[in-house]
Structures are given as structure tokens and as C-alpha cells.
PDB file of C-alpha atoms in Angstrom:
ATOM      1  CA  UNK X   1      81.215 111.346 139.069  1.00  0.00           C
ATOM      2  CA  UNK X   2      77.945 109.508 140.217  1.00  0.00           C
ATOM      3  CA  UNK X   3      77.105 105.944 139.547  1.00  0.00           C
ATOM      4  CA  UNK X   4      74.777 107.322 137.161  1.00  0.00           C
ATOM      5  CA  UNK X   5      77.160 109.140 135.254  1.00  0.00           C
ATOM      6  CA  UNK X   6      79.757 106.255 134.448  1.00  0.00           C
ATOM      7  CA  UNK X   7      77.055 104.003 133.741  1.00  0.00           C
ATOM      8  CA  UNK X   8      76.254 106.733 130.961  1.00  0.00           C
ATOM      9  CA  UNK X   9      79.489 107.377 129.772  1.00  0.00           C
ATOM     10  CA  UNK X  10      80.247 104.168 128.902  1.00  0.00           C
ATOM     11  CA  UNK X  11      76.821 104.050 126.769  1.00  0.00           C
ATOM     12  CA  UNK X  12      78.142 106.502 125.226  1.00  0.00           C
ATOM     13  CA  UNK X  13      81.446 104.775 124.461  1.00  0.00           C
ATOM     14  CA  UNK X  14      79.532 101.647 123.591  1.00  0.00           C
ATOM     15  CA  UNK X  15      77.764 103.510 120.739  1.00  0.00           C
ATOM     16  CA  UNK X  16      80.818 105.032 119.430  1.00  0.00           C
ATOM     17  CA  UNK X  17      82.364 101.211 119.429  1.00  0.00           C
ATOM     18  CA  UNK X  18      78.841 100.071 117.586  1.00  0.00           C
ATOM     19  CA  UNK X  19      79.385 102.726 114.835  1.00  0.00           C
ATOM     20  CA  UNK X  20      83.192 102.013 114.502  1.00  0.00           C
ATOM     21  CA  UNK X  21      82.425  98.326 114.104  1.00  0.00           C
ATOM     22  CA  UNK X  22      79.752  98.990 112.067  1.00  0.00           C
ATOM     23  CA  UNK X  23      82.521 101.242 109.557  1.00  0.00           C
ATOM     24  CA  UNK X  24      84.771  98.609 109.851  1.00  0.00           C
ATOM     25  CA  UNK X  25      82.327  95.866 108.789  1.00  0.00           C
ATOM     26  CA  UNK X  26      81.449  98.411 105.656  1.00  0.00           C
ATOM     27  CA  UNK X  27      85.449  98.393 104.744  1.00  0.00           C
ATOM     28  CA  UNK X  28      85.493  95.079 105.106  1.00  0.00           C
ATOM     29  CA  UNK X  29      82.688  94.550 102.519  1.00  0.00           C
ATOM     30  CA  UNK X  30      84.503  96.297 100.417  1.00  0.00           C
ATOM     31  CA  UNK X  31      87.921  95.146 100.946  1.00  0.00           C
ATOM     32  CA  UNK X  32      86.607  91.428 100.392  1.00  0.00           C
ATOM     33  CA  UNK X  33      85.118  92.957  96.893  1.00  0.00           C
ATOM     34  CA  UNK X  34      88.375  94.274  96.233  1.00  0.00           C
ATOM     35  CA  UNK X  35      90.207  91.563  96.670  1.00  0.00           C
ATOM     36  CA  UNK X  36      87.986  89.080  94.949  1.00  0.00           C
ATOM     37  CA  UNK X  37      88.324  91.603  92.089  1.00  0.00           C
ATOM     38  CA  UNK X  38      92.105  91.864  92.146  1.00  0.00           C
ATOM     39  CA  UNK X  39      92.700  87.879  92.470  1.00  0.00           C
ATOM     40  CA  UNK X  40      90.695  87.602  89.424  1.00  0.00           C
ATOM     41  CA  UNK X  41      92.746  90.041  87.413  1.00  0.00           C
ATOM     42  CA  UNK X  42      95.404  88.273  88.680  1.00  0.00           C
ATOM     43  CA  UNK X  43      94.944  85.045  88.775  1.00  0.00           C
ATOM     44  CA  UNK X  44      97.547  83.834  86.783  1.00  0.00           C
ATOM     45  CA  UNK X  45     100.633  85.745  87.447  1.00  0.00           C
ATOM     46  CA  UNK X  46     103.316  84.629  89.501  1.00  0.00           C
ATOM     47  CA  UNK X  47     105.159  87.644  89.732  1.00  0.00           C
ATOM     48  CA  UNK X  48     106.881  88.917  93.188  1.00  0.00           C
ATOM     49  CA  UNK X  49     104.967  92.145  92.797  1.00  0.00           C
ATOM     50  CA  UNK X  50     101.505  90.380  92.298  1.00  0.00           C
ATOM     51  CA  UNK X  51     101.927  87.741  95.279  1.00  0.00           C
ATOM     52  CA  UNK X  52     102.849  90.655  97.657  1.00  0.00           C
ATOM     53  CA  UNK X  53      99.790  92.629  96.464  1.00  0.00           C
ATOM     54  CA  UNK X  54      97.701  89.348  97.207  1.00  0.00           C
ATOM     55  CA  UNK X  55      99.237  88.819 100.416  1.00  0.00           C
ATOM     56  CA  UNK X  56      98.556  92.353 101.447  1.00  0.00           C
ATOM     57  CA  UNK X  57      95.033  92.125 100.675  1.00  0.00           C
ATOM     58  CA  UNK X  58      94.976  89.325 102.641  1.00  0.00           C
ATOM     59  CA  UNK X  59      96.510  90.785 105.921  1.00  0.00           C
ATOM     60  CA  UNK X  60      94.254  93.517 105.366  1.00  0.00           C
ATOM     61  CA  UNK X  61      91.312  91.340 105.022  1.00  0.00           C
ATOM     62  CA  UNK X  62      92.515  89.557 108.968  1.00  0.00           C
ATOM     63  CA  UNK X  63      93.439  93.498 110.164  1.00  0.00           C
ATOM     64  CA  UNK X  64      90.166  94.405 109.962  1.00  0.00           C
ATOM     65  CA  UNK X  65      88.340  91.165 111.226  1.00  0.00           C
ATOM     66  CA  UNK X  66      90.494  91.374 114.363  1.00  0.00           C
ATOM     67  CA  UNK X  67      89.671  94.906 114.652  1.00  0.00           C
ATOM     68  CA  UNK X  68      86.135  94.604 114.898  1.00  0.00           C
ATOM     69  CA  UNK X  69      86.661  91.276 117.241  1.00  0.00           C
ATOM     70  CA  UNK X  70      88.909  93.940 119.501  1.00  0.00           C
ATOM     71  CA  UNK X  71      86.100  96.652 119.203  1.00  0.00           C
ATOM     72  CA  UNK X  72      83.018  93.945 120.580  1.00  0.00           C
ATOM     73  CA  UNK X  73      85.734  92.247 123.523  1.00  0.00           C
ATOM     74  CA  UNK X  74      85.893  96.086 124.640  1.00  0.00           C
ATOM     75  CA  UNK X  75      82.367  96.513 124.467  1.00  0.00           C
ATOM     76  CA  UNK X  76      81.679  93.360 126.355  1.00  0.00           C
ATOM     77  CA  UNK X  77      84.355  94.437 128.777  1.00  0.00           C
ATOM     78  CA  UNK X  78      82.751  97.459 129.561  1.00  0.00           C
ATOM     79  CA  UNK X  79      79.004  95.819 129.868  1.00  0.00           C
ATOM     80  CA  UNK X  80      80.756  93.482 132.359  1.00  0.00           C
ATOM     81  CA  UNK X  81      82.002  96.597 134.619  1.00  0.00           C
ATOM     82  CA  UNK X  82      78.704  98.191 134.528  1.00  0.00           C
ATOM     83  CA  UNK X  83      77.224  95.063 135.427  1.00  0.00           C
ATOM     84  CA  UNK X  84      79.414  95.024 138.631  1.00  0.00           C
ATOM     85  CA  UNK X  85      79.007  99.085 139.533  1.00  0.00           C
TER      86      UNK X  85
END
């Protein structure tokens, strides 16, 4: 495999990281709606079931903000090696 040819392939995986971060960012949109929606329905309940279901939209809300962070370090990583080929 040429130069050339890396270089390329890791376009290639750059643009598949761009469109995954770009889905990500859309469920995150949505999962932030979500959640906004479900603390307001429950706002005032202190039951166990209702603070796990609020603490699991919360995690979910971080899961997906440290996936897309994890999806732009790789892309960065792999601009870097390019950089150096």
C-alpha cells in the first residue's frame, strides 16, 4: 500500500467518523428532548423507580457526549499520522 493509498483510506475513515458523530449529535438532540420531557413529567416524584430512570437519562446524556469527544480525538489522531507520512 502506497503513501497515496493510506493517506486515502484514512479519508475515508475520517468521513465515516464525521457521519457517526454527526448521528450521535442527532441522538443526542433527542435524548436531551427526552429527558427534559421525562423530568417534567416527573418532577415531583421521589420514587426509587423514577430517580433511577432520571439517573439513566443522565448517564446516557454523558455516554453519548464522550462518544462523540472519542470519535473527533480519533479523527485528530489520524490527521496527526497523515501529517507525519
Amino acid at each position: 500500500m502506497s503513501v497515496d493509498d493510506v493517506k486515502r483510506t484514512v479519508e475515508l475513515g475520517n468521513e465515516a467518523v464525521r457521519q457517526g458523530c454527526q448521528i450521535l449529535e442527532q441522538a443526542l438532540a433527542e435524548a436531551v428532548e427526552a429527558g427534559a420531557l421525562a423530568r417534567a413529567t416527573m418532577h415531583d416524584s421521589t420514587h426509587d423507580e423514577v430517580e433511577k430512570a432520571k439517573a439513566k437519562v443522565d448517564s446516557l446524556e454523558r455516554e453519548v457526549e464522550l462518544a462523540i469527544r472519542r470519535f473527533e480525538a480519533a479523527m485528530q489522531n489520524a490527521n496527526e499520522y497523515v501529517a507525519k507520512l
